[in-house]
CSV table of C-alpha atoms (C1' of nucleotides) in Angstrom, one decimal:
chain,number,residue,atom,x,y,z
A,16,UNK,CA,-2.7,111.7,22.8
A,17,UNK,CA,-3.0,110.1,18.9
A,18,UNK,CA,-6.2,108.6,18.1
A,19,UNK,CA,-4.7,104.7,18.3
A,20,UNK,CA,-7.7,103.3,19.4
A,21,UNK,CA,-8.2,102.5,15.6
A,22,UNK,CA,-8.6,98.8,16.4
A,23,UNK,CA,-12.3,98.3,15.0
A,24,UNK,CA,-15.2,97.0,17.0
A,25,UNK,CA,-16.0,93.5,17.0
A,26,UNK,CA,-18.7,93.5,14.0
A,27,UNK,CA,-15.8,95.0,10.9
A,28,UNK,CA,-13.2,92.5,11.9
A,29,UNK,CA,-15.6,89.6,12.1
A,30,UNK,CA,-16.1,90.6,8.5
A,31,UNK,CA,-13.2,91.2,7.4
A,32,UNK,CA,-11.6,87.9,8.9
A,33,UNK,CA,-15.1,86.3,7.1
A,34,UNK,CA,-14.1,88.0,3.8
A,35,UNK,CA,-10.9,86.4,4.2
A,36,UNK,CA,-12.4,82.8,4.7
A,37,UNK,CA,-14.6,83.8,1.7
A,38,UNK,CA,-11.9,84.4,-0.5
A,39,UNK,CA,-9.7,81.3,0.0
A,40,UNK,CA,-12.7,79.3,-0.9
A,41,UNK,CA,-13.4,81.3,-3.7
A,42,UNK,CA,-9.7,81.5,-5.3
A,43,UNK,CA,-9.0,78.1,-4.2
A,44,UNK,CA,-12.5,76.6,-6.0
A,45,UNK,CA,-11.1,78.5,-9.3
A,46,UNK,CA,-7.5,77.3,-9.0
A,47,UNK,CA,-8.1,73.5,-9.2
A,48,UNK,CA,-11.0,74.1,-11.8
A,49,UNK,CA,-8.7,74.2,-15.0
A,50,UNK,CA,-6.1,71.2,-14.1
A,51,UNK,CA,-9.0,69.3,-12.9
A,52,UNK,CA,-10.6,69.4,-16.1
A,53,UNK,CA,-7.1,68.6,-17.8
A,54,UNK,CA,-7.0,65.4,-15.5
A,55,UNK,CA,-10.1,63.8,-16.4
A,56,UNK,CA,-8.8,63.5,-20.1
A,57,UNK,CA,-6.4,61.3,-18.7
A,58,UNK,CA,-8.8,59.6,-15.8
A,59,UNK,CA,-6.9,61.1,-13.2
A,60,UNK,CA,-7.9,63.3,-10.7
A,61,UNK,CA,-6.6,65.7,-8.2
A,62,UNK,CA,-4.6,63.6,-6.0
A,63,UNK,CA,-2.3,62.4,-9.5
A,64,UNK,CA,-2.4,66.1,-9.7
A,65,UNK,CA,-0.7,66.5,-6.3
A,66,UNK,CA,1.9,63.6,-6.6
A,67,UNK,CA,2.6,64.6,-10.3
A,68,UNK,CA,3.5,68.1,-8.7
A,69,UNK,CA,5.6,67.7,-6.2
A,70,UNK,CA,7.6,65.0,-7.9
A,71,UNK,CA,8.5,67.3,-10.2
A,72,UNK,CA,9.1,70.1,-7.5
A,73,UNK,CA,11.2,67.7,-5.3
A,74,UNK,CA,13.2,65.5,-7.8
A,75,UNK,CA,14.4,62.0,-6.1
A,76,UNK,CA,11.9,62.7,-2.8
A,77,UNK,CA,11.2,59.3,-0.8
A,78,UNK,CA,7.4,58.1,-0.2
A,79,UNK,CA,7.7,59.6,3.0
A,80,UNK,CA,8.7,62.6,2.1
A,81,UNK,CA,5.9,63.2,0.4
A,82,UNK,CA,3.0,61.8,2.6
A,83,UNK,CA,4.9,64.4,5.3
A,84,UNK,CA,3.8,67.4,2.2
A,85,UNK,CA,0.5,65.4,1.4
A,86,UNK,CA,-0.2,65.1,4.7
A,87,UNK,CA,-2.7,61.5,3.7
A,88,UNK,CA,-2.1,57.9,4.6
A,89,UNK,CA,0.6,55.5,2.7
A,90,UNK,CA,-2.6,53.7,1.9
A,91,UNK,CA,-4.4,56.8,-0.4
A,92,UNK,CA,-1.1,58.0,-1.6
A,93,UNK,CA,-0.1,54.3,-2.9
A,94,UNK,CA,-3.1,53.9,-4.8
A,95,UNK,CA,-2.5,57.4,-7.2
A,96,UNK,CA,0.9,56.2,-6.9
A,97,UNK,CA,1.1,53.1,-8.0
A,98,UNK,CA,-1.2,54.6,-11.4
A,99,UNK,CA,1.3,56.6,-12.5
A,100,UNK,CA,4.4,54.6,-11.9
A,101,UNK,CA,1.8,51.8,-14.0
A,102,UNK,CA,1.3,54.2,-16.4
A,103,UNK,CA,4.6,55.3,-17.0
A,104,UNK,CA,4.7,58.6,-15.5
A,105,UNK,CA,7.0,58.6,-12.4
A,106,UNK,CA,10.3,56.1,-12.2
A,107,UNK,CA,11.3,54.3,-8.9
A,108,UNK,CA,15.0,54.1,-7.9
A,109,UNK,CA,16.4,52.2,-4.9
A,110,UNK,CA,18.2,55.0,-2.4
A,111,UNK,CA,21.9,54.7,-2.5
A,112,UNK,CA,22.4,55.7,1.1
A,113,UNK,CA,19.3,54.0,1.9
A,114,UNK,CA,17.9,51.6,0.2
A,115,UNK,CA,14.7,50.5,1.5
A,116,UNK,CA,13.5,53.9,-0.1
A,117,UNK,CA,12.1,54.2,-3.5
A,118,UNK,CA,13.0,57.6,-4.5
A,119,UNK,CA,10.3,59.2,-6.9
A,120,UNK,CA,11.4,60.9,-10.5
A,121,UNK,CA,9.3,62.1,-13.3
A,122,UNK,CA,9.7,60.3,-16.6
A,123,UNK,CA,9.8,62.6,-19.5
A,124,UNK,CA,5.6,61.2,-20.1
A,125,UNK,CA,5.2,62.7,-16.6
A,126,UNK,CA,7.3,65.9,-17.0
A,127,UNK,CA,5.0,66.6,-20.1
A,128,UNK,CA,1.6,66.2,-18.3
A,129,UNK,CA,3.5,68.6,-15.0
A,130,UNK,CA,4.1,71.0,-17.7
A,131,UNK,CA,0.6,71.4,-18.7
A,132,UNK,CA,-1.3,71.2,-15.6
A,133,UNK,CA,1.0,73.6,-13.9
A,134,UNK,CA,0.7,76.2,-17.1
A,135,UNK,CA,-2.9,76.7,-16.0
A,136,UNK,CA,-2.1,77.9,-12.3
A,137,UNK,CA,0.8,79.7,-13.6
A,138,UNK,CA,-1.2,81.7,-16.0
A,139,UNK,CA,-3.4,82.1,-12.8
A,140,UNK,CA,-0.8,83.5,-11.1
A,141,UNK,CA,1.1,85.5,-13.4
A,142,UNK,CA,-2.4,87.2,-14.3
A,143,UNK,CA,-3.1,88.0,-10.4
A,144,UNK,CA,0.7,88.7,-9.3
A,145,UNK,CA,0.7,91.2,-12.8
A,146,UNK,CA,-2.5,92.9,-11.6
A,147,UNK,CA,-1.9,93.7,-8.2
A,148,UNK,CA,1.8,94.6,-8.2
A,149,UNK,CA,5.0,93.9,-7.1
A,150,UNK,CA,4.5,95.1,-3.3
A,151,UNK,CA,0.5,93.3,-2.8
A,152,UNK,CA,2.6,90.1,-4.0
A,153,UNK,CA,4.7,90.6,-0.8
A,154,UNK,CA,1.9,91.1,1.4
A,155,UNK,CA,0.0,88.1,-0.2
A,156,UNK,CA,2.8,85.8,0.7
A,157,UNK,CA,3.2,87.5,4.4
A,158,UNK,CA,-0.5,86.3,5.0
A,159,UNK,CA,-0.4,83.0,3.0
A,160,UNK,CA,2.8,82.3,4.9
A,161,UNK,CA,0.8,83.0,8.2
A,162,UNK,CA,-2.2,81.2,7.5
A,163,UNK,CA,-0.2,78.0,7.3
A,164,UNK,CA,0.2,75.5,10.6
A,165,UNK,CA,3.6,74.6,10.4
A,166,UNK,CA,7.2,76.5,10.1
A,167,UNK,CA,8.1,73.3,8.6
A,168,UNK,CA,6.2,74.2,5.7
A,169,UNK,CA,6.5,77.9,5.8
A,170,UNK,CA,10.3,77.4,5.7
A,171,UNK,CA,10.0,76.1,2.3
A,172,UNK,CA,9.2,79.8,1.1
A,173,UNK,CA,12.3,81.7,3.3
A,174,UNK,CA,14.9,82.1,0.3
A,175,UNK,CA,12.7,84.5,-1.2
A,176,UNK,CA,10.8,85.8,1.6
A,177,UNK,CA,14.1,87.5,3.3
B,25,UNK,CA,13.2,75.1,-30.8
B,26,UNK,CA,15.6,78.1,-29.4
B,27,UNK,CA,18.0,77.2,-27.0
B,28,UNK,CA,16.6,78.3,-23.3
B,29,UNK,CA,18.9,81.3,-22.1
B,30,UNK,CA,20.4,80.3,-18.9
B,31,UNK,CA,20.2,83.8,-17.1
B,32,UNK,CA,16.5,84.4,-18.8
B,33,UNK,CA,14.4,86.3,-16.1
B,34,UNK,CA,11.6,83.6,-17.1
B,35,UNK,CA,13.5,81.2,-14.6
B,36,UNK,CA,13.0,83.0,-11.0
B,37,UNK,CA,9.6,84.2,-12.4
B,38,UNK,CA,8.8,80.6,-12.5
B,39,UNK,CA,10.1,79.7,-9.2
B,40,UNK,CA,8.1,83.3,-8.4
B,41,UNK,CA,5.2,81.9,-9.2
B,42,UNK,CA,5.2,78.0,-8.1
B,43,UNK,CA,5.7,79.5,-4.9
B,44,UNK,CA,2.8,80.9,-5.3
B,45,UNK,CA,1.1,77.6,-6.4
B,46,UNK,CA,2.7,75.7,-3.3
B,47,UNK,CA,2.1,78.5,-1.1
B,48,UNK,CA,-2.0,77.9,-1.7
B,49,UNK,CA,-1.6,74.3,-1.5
B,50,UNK,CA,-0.4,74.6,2.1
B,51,UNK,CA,-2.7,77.2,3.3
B,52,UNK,CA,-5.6,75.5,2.2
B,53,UNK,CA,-4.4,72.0,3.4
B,54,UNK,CA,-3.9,73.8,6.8
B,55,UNK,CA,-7.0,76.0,6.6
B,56,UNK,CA,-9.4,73.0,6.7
B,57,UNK,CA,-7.9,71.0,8.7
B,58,UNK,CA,-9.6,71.7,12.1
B,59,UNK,CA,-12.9,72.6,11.0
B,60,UNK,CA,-12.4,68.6,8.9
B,61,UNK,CA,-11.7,67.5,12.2
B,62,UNK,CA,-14.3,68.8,14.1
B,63,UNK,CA,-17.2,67.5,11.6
B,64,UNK,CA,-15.9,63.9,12.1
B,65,UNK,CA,-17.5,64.5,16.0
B,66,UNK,CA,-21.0,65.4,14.1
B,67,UNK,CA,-20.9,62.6,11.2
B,68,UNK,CA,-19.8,65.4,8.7
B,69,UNK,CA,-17.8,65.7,6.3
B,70,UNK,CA,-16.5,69.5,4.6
B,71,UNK,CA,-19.3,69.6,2.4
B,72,UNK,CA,-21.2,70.3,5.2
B,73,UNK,CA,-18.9,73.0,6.3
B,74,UNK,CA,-20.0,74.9,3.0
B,75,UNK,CA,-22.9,74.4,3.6
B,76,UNK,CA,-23.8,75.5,6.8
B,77,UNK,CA,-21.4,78.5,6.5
B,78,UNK,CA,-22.9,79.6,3.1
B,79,UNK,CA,-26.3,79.2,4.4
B,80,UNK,CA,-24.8,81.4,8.0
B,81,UNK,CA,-23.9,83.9,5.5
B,82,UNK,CA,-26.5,84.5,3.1
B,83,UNK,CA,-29.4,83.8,5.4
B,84,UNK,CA,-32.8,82.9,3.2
B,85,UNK,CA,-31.0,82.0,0.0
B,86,UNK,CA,-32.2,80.1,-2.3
B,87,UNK,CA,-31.0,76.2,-3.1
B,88,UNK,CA,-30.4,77.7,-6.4
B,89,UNK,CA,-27.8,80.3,-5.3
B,90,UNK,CA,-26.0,78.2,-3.3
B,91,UNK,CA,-25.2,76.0,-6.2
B,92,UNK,CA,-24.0,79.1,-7.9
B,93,UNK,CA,-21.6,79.8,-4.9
B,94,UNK,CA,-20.1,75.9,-4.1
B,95,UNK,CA,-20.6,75.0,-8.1
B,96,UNK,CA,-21.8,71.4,-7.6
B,97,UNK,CA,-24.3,69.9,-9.1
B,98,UNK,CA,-28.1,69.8,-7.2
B,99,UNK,CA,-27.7,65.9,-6.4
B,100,UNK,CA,-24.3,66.6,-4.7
B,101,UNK,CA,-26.0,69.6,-2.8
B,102,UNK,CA,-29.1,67.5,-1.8
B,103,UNK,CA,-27.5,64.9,-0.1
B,104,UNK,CA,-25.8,67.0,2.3
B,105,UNK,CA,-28.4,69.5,2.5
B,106,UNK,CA,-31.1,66.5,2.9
B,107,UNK,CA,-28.9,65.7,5.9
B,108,UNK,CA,-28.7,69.1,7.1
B,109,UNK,CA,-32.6,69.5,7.1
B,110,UNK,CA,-33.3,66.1,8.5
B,111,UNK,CA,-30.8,66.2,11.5
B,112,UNK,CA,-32.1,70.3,12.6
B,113,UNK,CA,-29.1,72.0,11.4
B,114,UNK,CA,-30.8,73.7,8.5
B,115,UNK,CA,-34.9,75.2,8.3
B,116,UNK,CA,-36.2,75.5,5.2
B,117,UNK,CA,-39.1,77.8,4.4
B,118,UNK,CA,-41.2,78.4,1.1
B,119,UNK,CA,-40.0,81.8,-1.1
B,120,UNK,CA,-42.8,84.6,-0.5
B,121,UNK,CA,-42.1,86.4,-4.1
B,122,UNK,CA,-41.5,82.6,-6.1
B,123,UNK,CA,-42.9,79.9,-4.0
B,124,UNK,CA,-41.0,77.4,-5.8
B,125,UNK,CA,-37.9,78.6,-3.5
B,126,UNK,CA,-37.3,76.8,-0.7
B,127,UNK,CA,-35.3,79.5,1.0
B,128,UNK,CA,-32.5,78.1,4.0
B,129,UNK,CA,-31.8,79.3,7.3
B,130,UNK,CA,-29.5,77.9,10.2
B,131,UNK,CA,-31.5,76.7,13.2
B,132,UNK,CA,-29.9,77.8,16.6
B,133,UNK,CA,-28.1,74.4,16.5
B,134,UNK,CA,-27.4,75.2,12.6
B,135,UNK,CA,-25.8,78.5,14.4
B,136,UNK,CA,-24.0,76.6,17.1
B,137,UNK,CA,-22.2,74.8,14.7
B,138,UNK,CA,-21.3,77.5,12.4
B,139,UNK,CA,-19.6,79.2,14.9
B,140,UNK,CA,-17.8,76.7,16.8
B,141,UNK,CA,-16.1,76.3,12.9
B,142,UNK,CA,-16.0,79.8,11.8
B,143,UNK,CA,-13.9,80.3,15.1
B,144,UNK,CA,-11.1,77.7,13.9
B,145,UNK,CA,-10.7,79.9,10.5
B,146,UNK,CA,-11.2,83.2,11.7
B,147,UNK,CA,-8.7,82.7,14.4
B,148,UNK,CA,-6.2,81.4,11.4
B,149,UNK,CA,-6.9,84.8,9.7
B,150,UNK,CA,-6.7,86.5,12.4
B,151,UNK,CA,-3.4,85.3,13.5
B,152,UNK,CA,-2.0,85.7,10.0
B,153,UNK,CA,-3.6,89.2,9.6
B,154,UNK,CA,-2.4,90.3,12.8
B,155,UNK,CA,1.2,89.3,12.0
B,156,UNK,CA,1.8,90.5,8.6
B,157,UNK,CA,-0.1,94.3,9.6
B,158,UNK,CA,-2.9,96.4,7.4
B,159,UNK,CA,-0.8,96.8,4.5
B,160,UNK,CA,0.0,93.4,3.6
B,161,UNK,CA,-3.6,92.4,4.1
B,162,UNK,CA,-4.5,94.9,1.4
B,163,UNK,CA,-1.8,92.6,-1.1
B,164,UNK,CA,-3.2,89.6,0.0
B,165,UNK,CA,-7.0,90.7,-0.7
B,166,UNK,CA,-5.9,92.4,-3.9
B,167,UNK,CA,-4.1,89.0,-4.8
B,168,UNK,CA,-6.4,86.2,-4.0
B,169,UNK,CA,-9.6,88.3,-5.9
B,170,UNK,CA,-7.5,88.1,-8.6
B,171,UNK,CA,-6.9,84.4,-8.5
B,172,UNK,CA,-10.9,84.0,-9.0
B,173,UNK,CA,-11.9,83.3,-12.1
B,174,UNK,CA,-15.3,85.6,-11.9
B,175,UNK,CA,-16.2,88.9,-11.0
B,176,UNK,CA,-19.4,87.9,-9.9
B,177,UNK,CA,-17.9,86.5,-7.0
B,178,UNK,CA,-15.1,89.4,-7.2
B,179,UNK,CA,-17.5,91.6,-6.3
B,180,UNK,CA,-19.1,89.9,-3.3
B,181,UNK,CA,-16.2,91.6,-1.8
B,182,UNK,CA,-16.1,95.0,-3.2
B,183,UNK,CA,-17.7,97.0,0.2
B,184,UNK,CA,-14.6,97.2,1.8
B,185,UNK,CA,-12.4,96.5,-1.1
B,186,UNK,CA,-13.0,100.4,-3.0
C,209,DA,C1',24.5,38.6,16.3
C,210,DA,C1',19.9,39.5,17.7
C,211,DA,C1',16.3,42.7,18.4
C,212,DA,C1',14.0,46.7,17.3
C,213,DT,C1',12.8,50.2,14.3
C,214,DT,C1',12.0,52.2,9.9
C,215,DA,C1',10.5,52.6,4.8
C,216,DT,C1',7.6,50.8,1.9
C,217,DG,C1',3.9,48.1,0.1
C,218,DT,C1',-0.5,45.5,0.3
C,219,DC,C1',-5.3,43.5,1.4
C,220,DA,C1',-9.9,44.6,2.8
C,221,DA,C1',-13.6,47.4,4.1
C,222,DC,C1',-15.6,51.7,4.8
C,223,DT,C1',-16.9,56.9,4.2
C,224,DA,C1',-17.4,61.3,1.9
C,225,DT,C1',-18.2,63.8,-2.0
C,226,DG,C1',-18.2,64.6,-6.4
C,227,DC,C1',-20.4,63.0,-11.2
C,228,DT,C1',-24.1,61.6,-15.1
C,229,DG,C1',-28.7,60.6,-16.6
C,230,DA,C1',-33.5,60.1,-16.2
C,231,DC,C1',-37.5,61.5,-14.1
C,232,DT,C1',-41.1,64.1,-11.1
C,233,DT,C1',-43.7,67.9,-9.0
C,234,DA,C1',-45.1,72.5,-8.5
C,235,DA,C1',-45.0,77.2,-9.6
C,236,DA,C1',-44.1,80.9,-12.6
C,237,DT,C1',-43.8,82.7,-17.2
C,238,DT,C1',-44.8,83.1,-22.0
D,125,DA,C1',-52.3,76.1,-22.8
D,126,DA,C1',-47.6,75.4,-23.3
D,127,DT,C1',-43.1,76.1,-21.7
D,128,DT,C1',-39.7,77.0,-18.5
D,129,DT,C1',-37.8,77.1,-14.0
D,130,DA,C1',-36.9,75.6,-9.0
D,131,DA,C1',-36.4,72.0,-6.4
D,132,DG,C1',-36.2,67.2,-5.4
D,133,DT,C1',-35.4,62.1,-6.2
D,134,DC,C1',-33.6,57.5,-7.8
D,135,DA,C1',-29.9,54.8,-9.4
D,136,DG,C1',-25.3,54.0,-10.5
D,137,DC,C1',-20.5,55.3,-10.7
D,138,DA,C1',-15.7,57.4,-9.7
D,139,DT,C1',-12.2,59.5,-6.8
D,140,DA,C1',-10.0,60.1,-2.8
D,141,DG,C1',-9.8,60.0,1.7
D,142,DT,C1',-10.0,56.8,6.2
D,143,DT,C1',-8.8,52.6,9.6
D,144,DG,C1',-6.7,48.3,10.7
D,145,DA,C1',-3.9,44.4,10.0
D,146,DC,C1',-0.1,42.5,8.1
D,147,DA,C1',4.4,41.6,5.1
D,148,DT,C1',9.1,42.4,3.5
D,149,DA,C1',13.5,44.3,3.4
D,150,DA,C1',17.0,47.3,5.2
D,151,DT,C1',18.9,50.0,8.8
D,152,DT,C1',19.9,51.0,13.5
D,153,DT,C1',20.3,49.8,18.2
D,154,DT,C1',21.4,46.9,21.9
DNA sequence: AAAATTATGTCAACTATGCTGACTTAAATT
DNA sequence: AATTTAAGTCAGCATAGTTGACATAATTTT
């Protein structure tokens, strides 16, 4: 008989599932750092961040599509919102097929201020993706993909993952 | 300004590695969630969380370290912590060596909550760790530590990383 | 055509969690 | 003795989330 009893005792894996917890603070701690401190030059914070990001990432999304990837209330998403459309650096434009939506673009302002933000976590990226190899990238997005709630979400990430 | 080649390999390494961005954005989201929920049943919020998992993990650490681990400033840390102390989550005792320290323990209650939230997270990891097998976890690890911006904390998980 | 539902927006109030700046106390170090 | 360090405190402020109630316009259902 093979040794297959190789599934540690109790006390490794609660450290190694611990370690895991550990890290995502850790990495996820360092990975706002940088655009955070980009924001405040412009007195926004991470939530402008957020909506500045996935407006550019989903060109033309409705409001609701985008509390459904926020996951917050139409009351905290209208008030970051509402800045930047003041401010010049998302555009509103009626649906066609439906129009009681208000379809979210970036202006070229808010295209600008995407750009730089997501440099920073690119850089981040690029640096960690470079480092560990092509192979750890694949198992990083196997457990990232598994750590998320919702196939929803997860099935944002197939076209690559296949 | 050159002309951006339409076939450069710059373009899927882009979407390569806003994937990557999106991909943490939705773990993390996801990864907090429960424990958030849970805390709103104690009056807590996840600064809490930290808190009394920091203070779980590194049992008799100083008020000083754990602002070196959350990066917050001490009046951020007090409040909560204050709160901790006052409602017999936390126990603090006088440093033996330095007895300007006030070092922190959890309290069996302190405990009690700790695990019930742990258990949320670790059962995430698990779950994910589980499904994607040993060798993707090894790309994950190898991933996220580089995503942190210090080795100081880098190397808080360097026993079972070499 | 009327009724119901949906998409969006708004007002008000509240909570949690971060920040800066100024200041104190006690203990350790120089 | 003077300085630095660890911790705590007070006051005020900003960001970003929450709930609840309500309004408007457009679409869908009956």
């Amino acid at each position: 008989m093979p040794p297959v009893a190789r599934n540690d005792p109790a006390v490794p894996r609660d450290e190694e599932l611990r370690q895991g917890i550990e890290m995502m603070f850790f990495a996820y701690r360092d990975f706002t750092a940088e655009p955070d401190a980009i924001l405040t030059d412009y007195g926004f914070g991470r939530a402008h961040h957020r909506v500045i990001y996935f407006v550019g990432r989903y060109p033309d999304c409705s409001v609701s599509a985008l509390l459904g990837i926020l996951q917050i209330t139409k009351q905290s998403l209208n008030r970051v919102l509402g800045q930047l459309v003041r401010e010049g650096f998302i555009h509103q434009s009626r649906g066609q097929r439906d129009r009681r939506q208000r379809l979210l673009q970036l202006t070229r302002k808010g295209r600008e201020l995407e750009a730089t933000l997501t440099a920073t976590q690119r850089a981040r990226f690029a640096r960690a993706y470079r480092a560990a190899g092509a192979e750890a990238v694949a198992g990083f997005r196997q457990v990232i993909l598994g750590l998320m709630s919702s196939d929803v979400d997860r099935e944002r990430f197939e076209r690559t993952t296949a």
